[in-house]
Amino acid sequence: MFLNIDEKLMYTIAFLSQKGGAGKTTLATCVARQLQLEGEDVILVDSDPQGSARDWRAASEKDSVVVVGVDRPTLDKDIKTLSNNGKRWVVVDGAPRSEQMTVSTIKAADIVLIPVQPSPYDVWAAEDLVSIIRARQEVTDGKPKAAFLISRAIKRTELSKEVVGALEDFELPVFVSKTTQLVTYPKSASIGSTPMDTEPDGNAAKEIRAIVAELRQMLQQK
Ligand SMILES: Nc1ncnc2c1ncn2[C@@H]1O[C@H](COP(=O)(O)OP(=O)(O)O)[C@@H](O)[C@H]1O
Ligand SMILES: [Mg+2]
């Protein structure tokens, strides 16, 4: 059984995909920062040995999100040491390619979001990841919850039949909110920032706020 959202002290949200370039680091940094802007205590765990989230933090202002690097497959145990007495969110920027890291991250996560670019190839590439998540859900009565998150969509373009079909094959929910291809994401990341800080009224900031709102809804669903 899941603990009620108000009783649980730590929520772990992981962005995972085996593919590089899917948008994991962009989403993890932006979602972590948005949670912080909403008043939450949040830590960003960089599990990718490439250290992009750590590079992002190194370029950023003092009051941004704390980033810790945990790039060993003991992540599920290591994350427990990050708990404090109050409520805390842990956002994990996933490591591509390492199955051991993926398994350990799935063990730690309450929710796994799988960013996919709107191409059937990207969706099909999630097959192994979805199998690992399913295997875990079977032994835990459904934890972690998981969903696809469309990343880098071209604005005002409908998803093709092929993409919709590929997504349906997996029988996982698909977030209604998504990111579209916007230069604000890389531009803000290059100075260790986020769209909510550099262009709070822009479309990218709106997209991230919508994703965080949907994430909160998902956590509350039984
Ligand atoms: N919605 C977006 N619009 C424009 N560029 C994006 C978007 N999301 C990610 N990018 C860019 O695409 C590249 C890959 O994204 P990244 O978040 O690093 O993916 P991953 O961590 O999965 O490898 C980066 O250069 C990033 O700035
Ligand atoms: Mg990355």
Short mmCIF file of C-alpha atoms and ligand atoms in Angstrom, two decimals:
data_model
loop_
_atom_site.label_atom_id
_atom_site.label_comp_id
_atom_site.label_asym_id
_atom_site.label_seq_id
_atom_site.Cartn_x
_atom_site.Cartn_y
_atom_site.Cartn_z
CA MET A 1 0.00 0.00 0.00
CA PHE A 2 1.08 3.55 -0.68
CA LEU A 3 1.30 5.89 2.24
CA ASN A 4 -0.99 8.85 1.95
CA ILE A 5 0.83 11.80 0.35
CA ASP A 6 0.52 13.79 3.57
CA GLU A 7 2.03 11.03 5.71
CA LYS A 8 5.02 10.25 3.56
CA LEU A 9 8.18 12.23 4.26
CA MET A 10 10.08 11.63 1.06
CA TYR A 11 8.87 11.52 -2.52
CA THR A 12 11.27 10.31 -5.14
CA ILE A 13 10.64 11.20 -8.76
CA ALA A 14 12.93 9.70 -11.38
CA PHE A 15 13.39 10.67 -15.01
CA LEU A 16 14.56 7.58 -16.83
CA SER A 17 15.20 6.56 -20.40
CA GLN A 18 17.90 4.46 -21.97
CA LYS A 19 18.24 7.03 -24.74
CA GLY A 20 20.53 10.02 -24.50
CA GLY A 21 18.99 13.29 -25.63
CA ALA A 22 15.48 12.36 -24.50
CA GLY A 23 15.26 15.31 -22.12
CA LYS A 24 16.01 13.68 -18.74
CA THR A 25 18.43 16.31 -17.49
CA THR A 26 16.34 19.21 -18.79
CA LEU A 27 13.22 17.86 -17.11
CA ALA A 28 14.92 16.83 -13.87
CA THR A 29 16.58 20.23 -13.38
CA CYS A 30 13.44 22.18 -14.32
CA VAL A 31 11.04 20.06 -12.27
CA ALA A 32 13.35 20.20 -9.24
CA ARG A 33 13.63 23.97 -9.53
CA GLN A 34 9.86 24.40 -9.98
CA LEU A 35 9.19 22.32 -6.86
CA GLN A 36 11.64 24.55 -5.00
CA LEU A 37 9.88 27.67 -6.30
CA GLU A 38 6.63 26.18 -4.95
CA GLY A 39 8.24 26.09 -1.51
CA GLU A 40 9.31 22.45 -1.37
CA ASP A 41 12.51 21.09 0.12
CA VAL A 42 14.11 19.41 -2.89
CA ILE A 43 17.35 17.66 -3.73
CA LEU A 44 18.39 16.73 -7.24
CA VAL A 45 20.31 13.47 -7.56
CA ASP A 46 22.55 13.27 -10.61
CA SER A 47 22.93 9.56 -11.35
CA ASP A 48 24.56 9.99 -14.74
CA PRO A 49 28.37 9.63 -14.63
CA GLN A 50 28.48 12.35 -17.30
CA GLY A 51 27.42 14.74 -14.55
CA SER A 52 25.31 17.14 -16.64
CA ALA A 53 23.10 18.10 -13.70
CA ARG A 54 26.24 18.76 -11.62
CA ASP A 55 27.58 20.94 -14.44
CA TRP A 56 24.25 22.79 -14.48
CA ARG A 57 24.49 23.40 -10.74
CA ALA A 58 28.10 24.54 -10.98
CA ALA A 59 27.03 27.25 -13.45
CA SER A 60 24.10 28.44 -11.34
CA GLU A 61 23.29 30.94 -8.63
CA LYS A 62 23.76 30.15 -4.94
CA ASP A 63 20.08 29.75 -4.06
CA SER A 64 19.29 27.12 -6.68
CA VAL A 65 18.61 23.43 -6.10
CA VAL A 66 21.22 21.32 -4.28
CA VAL A 67 22.60 18.63 -6.58
CA VAL A 68 24.30 15.50 -5.32
CA GLY A 69 26.02 12.94 -7.48
CA VAL A 70 25.15 9.28 -6.83
CA ASP A 71 26.34 7.26 -9.77
CA ARG A 72 26.65 3.82 -8.22
CA PRO A 73 23.94 1.16 -8.26
CA THR A 74 23.51 1.54 -4.50
CA LEU A 75 21.33 4.56 -5.28
CA ASP A 76 18.19 3.09 -3.67
CA LYS A 77 20.02 2.80 -0.34
CA ASP A 78 21.97 6.03 -0.72
CA ILE A 79 18.80 8.03 -1.33
CA LYS A 80 17.41 7.00 2.06
CA THR A 81 20.26 8.89 3.71
CA LEU A 82 18.94 12.08 2.10
CA SER A 83 15.78 12.10 4.20
CA ASN A 84 15.36 14.81 6.82
CA ASN A 85 12.73 15.44 9.46
CA GLY A 86 10.45 17.40 7.18
CA LYS A 87 8.93 16.54 3.85
CA ARG A 88 11.52 16.29 1.13
CA TRP A 89 11.42 15.69 -2.62
CA VAL A 90 14.22 13.85 -4.34
CA VAL A 91 14.36 14.24 -8.12
CA VAL A 92 16.63 11.80 -9.94
CA ASP A 93 18.23 12.60 -13.27
CA GLY A 94 18.54 9.10 -14.68
CA ALA A 95 21.59 7.44 -16.15
CA PRO A 96 21.20 6.11 -19.68
CA ARG A 97 22.55 2.70 -20.67
CA SER A 98 23.32 1.19 -17.24
CA GLU A 99 20.81 -1.50 -16.35
CA GLN A 100 22.10 -1.79 -12.77
CA MET A 101 21.61 1.94 -12.21
CA THR A 102 18.17 1.75 -13.76
CA VAL A 103 17.09 -1.10 -11.48
CA SER A 104 18.38 0.69 -8.42
CA THR A 105 16.65 3.94 -9.39
CA ILE A 106 13.34 2.16 -10.00
CA LYS A 107 13.59 0.65 -6.51
CA ALA A 108 14.00 4.11 -5.01
CA ALA A 109 11.29 5.85 -7.03
CA ASP A 110 7.67 6.60 -6.19
CA ILE A 111 7.12 7.82 -9.74
CA VAL A 112 9.15 7.14 -12.87
CA LEU A 113 8.62 9.50 -15.78
CA ILE A 114 9.94 8.34 -19.13
CA PRO A 115 10.67 11.25 -21.45
CA VAL A 116 10.29 10.29 -25.08
CA GLN A 117 10.69 12.39 -28.16
CA PRO A 118 7.65 12.07 -30.41
CA SER A 119 9.11 9.40 -32.67
CA PRO A 120 8.03 5.74 -32.69
CA TYR A 121 11.71 4.75 -32.49
CA ASP A 122 12.11 6.60 -29.22
CA VAL A 123 8.99 5.02 -27.81
CA TRP A 124 10.01 1.51 -28.88
CA ALA A 125 13.43 2.09 -27.29
CA ALA A 126 11.64 2.19 -23.93
CA GLU A 127 10.73 -1.50 -24.11
CA ASP A 128 13.44 -2.80 -21.78
CA LEU A 129 12.85 0.00 -19.30
CA VAL A 130 9.10 -0.67 -19.20
CA SER A 131 9.78 -4.38 -18.59
CA ILE A 132 12.03 -3.58 -15.62
CA ILE A 133 9.39 -1.24 -14.19
CA ARG A 134 6.65 -3.87 -14.62
CA ALA A 135 8.74 -6.54 -12.92
CA ARG A 136 9.25 -4.22 -9.97
CA GLN A 137 5.56 -3.24 -9.80
CA GLU A 138 4.62 -6.91 -9.60
CA VAL A 139 6.62 -7.50 -6.43
CA THR A 140 5.66 -4.21 -4.76
CA ASP A 141 1.93 -3.92 -5.40
CA GLY A 142 2.41 -1.22 -8.01
CA LYS A 143 5.35 0.93 -6.89
CA PRO A 144 6.72 2.87 -8.70
CA LYS A 145 3.95 4.45 -10.71
CA ALA A 146 5.15 5.22 -14.20
CA ALA A 147 4.15 7.34 -17.17
CA PHE A 148 5.47 8.55 -20.49
CA LEU A 149 6.19 12.24 -20.89
CA ILE A 150 6.43 13.63 -24.42
CA SER A 151 9.52 15.77 -24.71
CA ARG A 152 10.63 18.21 -27.40
CA ALA A 153 7.43 18.04 -29.43
CA ILE A 154 7.03 20.45 -32.31
CA LYS A 155 4.45 23.01 -31.29
CA ARG A 156 0.95 22.69 -32.73
CA THR A 157 1.77 19.35 -34.33
CA GLU A 158 -0.41 16.41 -33.45
CA LEU A 159 1.34 13.19 -32.46
CA SER A 160 1.48 10.89 -35.46
CA LYS A 161 -0.61 7.71 -35.56
CA GLU A 162 2.64 5.75 -35.32
CA VAL A 163 3.67 7.46 -32.08
CA VAL A 164 0.22 7.11 -30.53
CA GLY A 165 0.16 3.43 -31.56
CA ALA A 166 3.62 2.77 -30.12
CA LEU A 167 2.67 4.46 -26.83
CA GLU A 168 -0.57 2.46 -26.59
CA ASP A 169 1.34 -0.81 -26.98
CA PHE A 170 2.96 -0.24 -23.58
CA GLU A 171 -0.28 0.37 -21.67
CA LEU A 172 1.34 3.04 -19.52
CA PRO A 173 -0.33 6.40 -18.97
CA VAL A 174 0.93 9.33 -21.03
CA PHE A 175 1.15 12.74 -19.39
CA VAL A 176 -1.19 15.32 -20.92
CA SER A 177 1.44 18.00 -20.30
CA LYS A 178 4.64 17.89 -22.31
CA THR A 179 7.59 19.97 -23.39
CA THR A 180 7.81 21.42 -26.86
CA GLN A 181 10.99 22.25 -28.71
CA LEU A 182 11.93 25.67 -27.31
CA VAL A 183 15.31 27.37 -27.26
CA THR A 184 14.60 28.70 -23.76
CA TYR A 185 15.49 25.26 -22.33
CA PRO A 186 19.10 25.01 -23.57
CA LYS A 187 19.60 28.76 -23.27
CA SER A 188 18.65 28.87 -19.61
CA ALA A 189 20.52 25.63 -18.85
CA SER A 190 23.74 27.11 -20.25
CA ILE A 191 23.78 29.62 -17.38
CA GLY A 192 22.71 27.04 -14.79
CA SER A 193 19.20 28.42 -14.77
CA THR A 194 15.69 27.40 -15.85
CA PRO A 195 12.91 28.94 -17.95
CA MET A 196 10.97 29.80 -14.75
CA ASP A 197 13.87 32.04 -13.71
CA THR A 198 14.80 33.54 -17.08
CA GLU A 199 11.36 33.83 -18.74
CA PRO A 200 8.73 33.15 -16.08
CA ASP A 201 5.87 34.18 -18.39
CA GLY A 202 7.13 32.22 -21.39
CA ASN A 203 5.86 28.96 -22.82
CA ALA A 204 8.64 26.77 -21.43
CA ALA A 205 7.95 27.95 -17.87
CA LYS A 206 4.24 27.25 -18.40
CA GLU A 207 5.04 23.75 -19.65
CA ILE A 208 7.12 22.93 -16.57
CA ARG A 209 4.48 24.27 -14.17
CA ALA A 210 1.88 22.09 -15.92
CA ILE A 211 4.15 19.03 -15.64
CA VAL A 212 4.66 19.60 -11.90
CA ALA A 213 0.90 20.05 -11.39
CA GLU A 214 0.24 16.75 -13.19
CA LEU A 215 2.98 15.07 -11.16
CA ARG A 216 1.34 16.17 -7.91
CA GLN A 217 -1.99 14.79 -9.15
CA MET A 218 -0.40 11.47 -10.00
CA LEU A 219 1.15 11.20 -6.53
CA GLN A 220 -2.25 11.71 -4.94
CA GLN A 221 -3.99 9.04 -7.00
CA LYS A 222 -4.34 5.76 -5.17
N1 LIG B 1 12.04 20.95 -24.87
C1 LIG B 1 13.26 21.21 -25.37
N2 LIG B 1 13.44 22.17 -26.30
C2 LIG B 1 14.67 22.41 -26.82
N3 LIG B 1 15.78 21.74 -26.49
C3 LIG B 1 15.67 20.76 -25.56
C4 LIG B 1 14.42 20.44 -24.95
N4 LIG B 1 14.62 19.43 -24.07
C5 LIG B 1 15.93 19.14 -24.13
N5 LIG B 1 16.57 19.93 -25.01
C6 LIG B 1 17.99 19.91 -25.38
O1 LIG B 1 18.27 18.64 -25.96
C7 LIG B 1 19.52 18.13 -25.51
C8 LIG B 1 19.29 16.80 -24.78
O2 LIG B 1 18.48 17.02 -23.63
P1 LIG B 1 18.88 16.45 -22.20
O3 LIG B 1 17.92 17.01 -21.24
O4 LIG B 1 20.33 16.69 -21.95
O5 LIG B 1 18.60 14.91 -22.45
P2 LIG B 1 19.17 13.61 -21.66
O6 LIG B 1 19.52 14.04 -20.29
O7 LIG B 1 18.02 12.63 -21.71
O8 LIG B 1 20.34 13.12 -22.45
C9 LIG B 1 20.10 19.21 -24.61
O9 LIG B 1 20.97 19.99 -25.39
C10 LIG B 1 18.90 20.02 -24.18
O10 LIG B 1 19.22 21.35 -23.91
MG MG B 2 21.30 13.84 -19.21
#
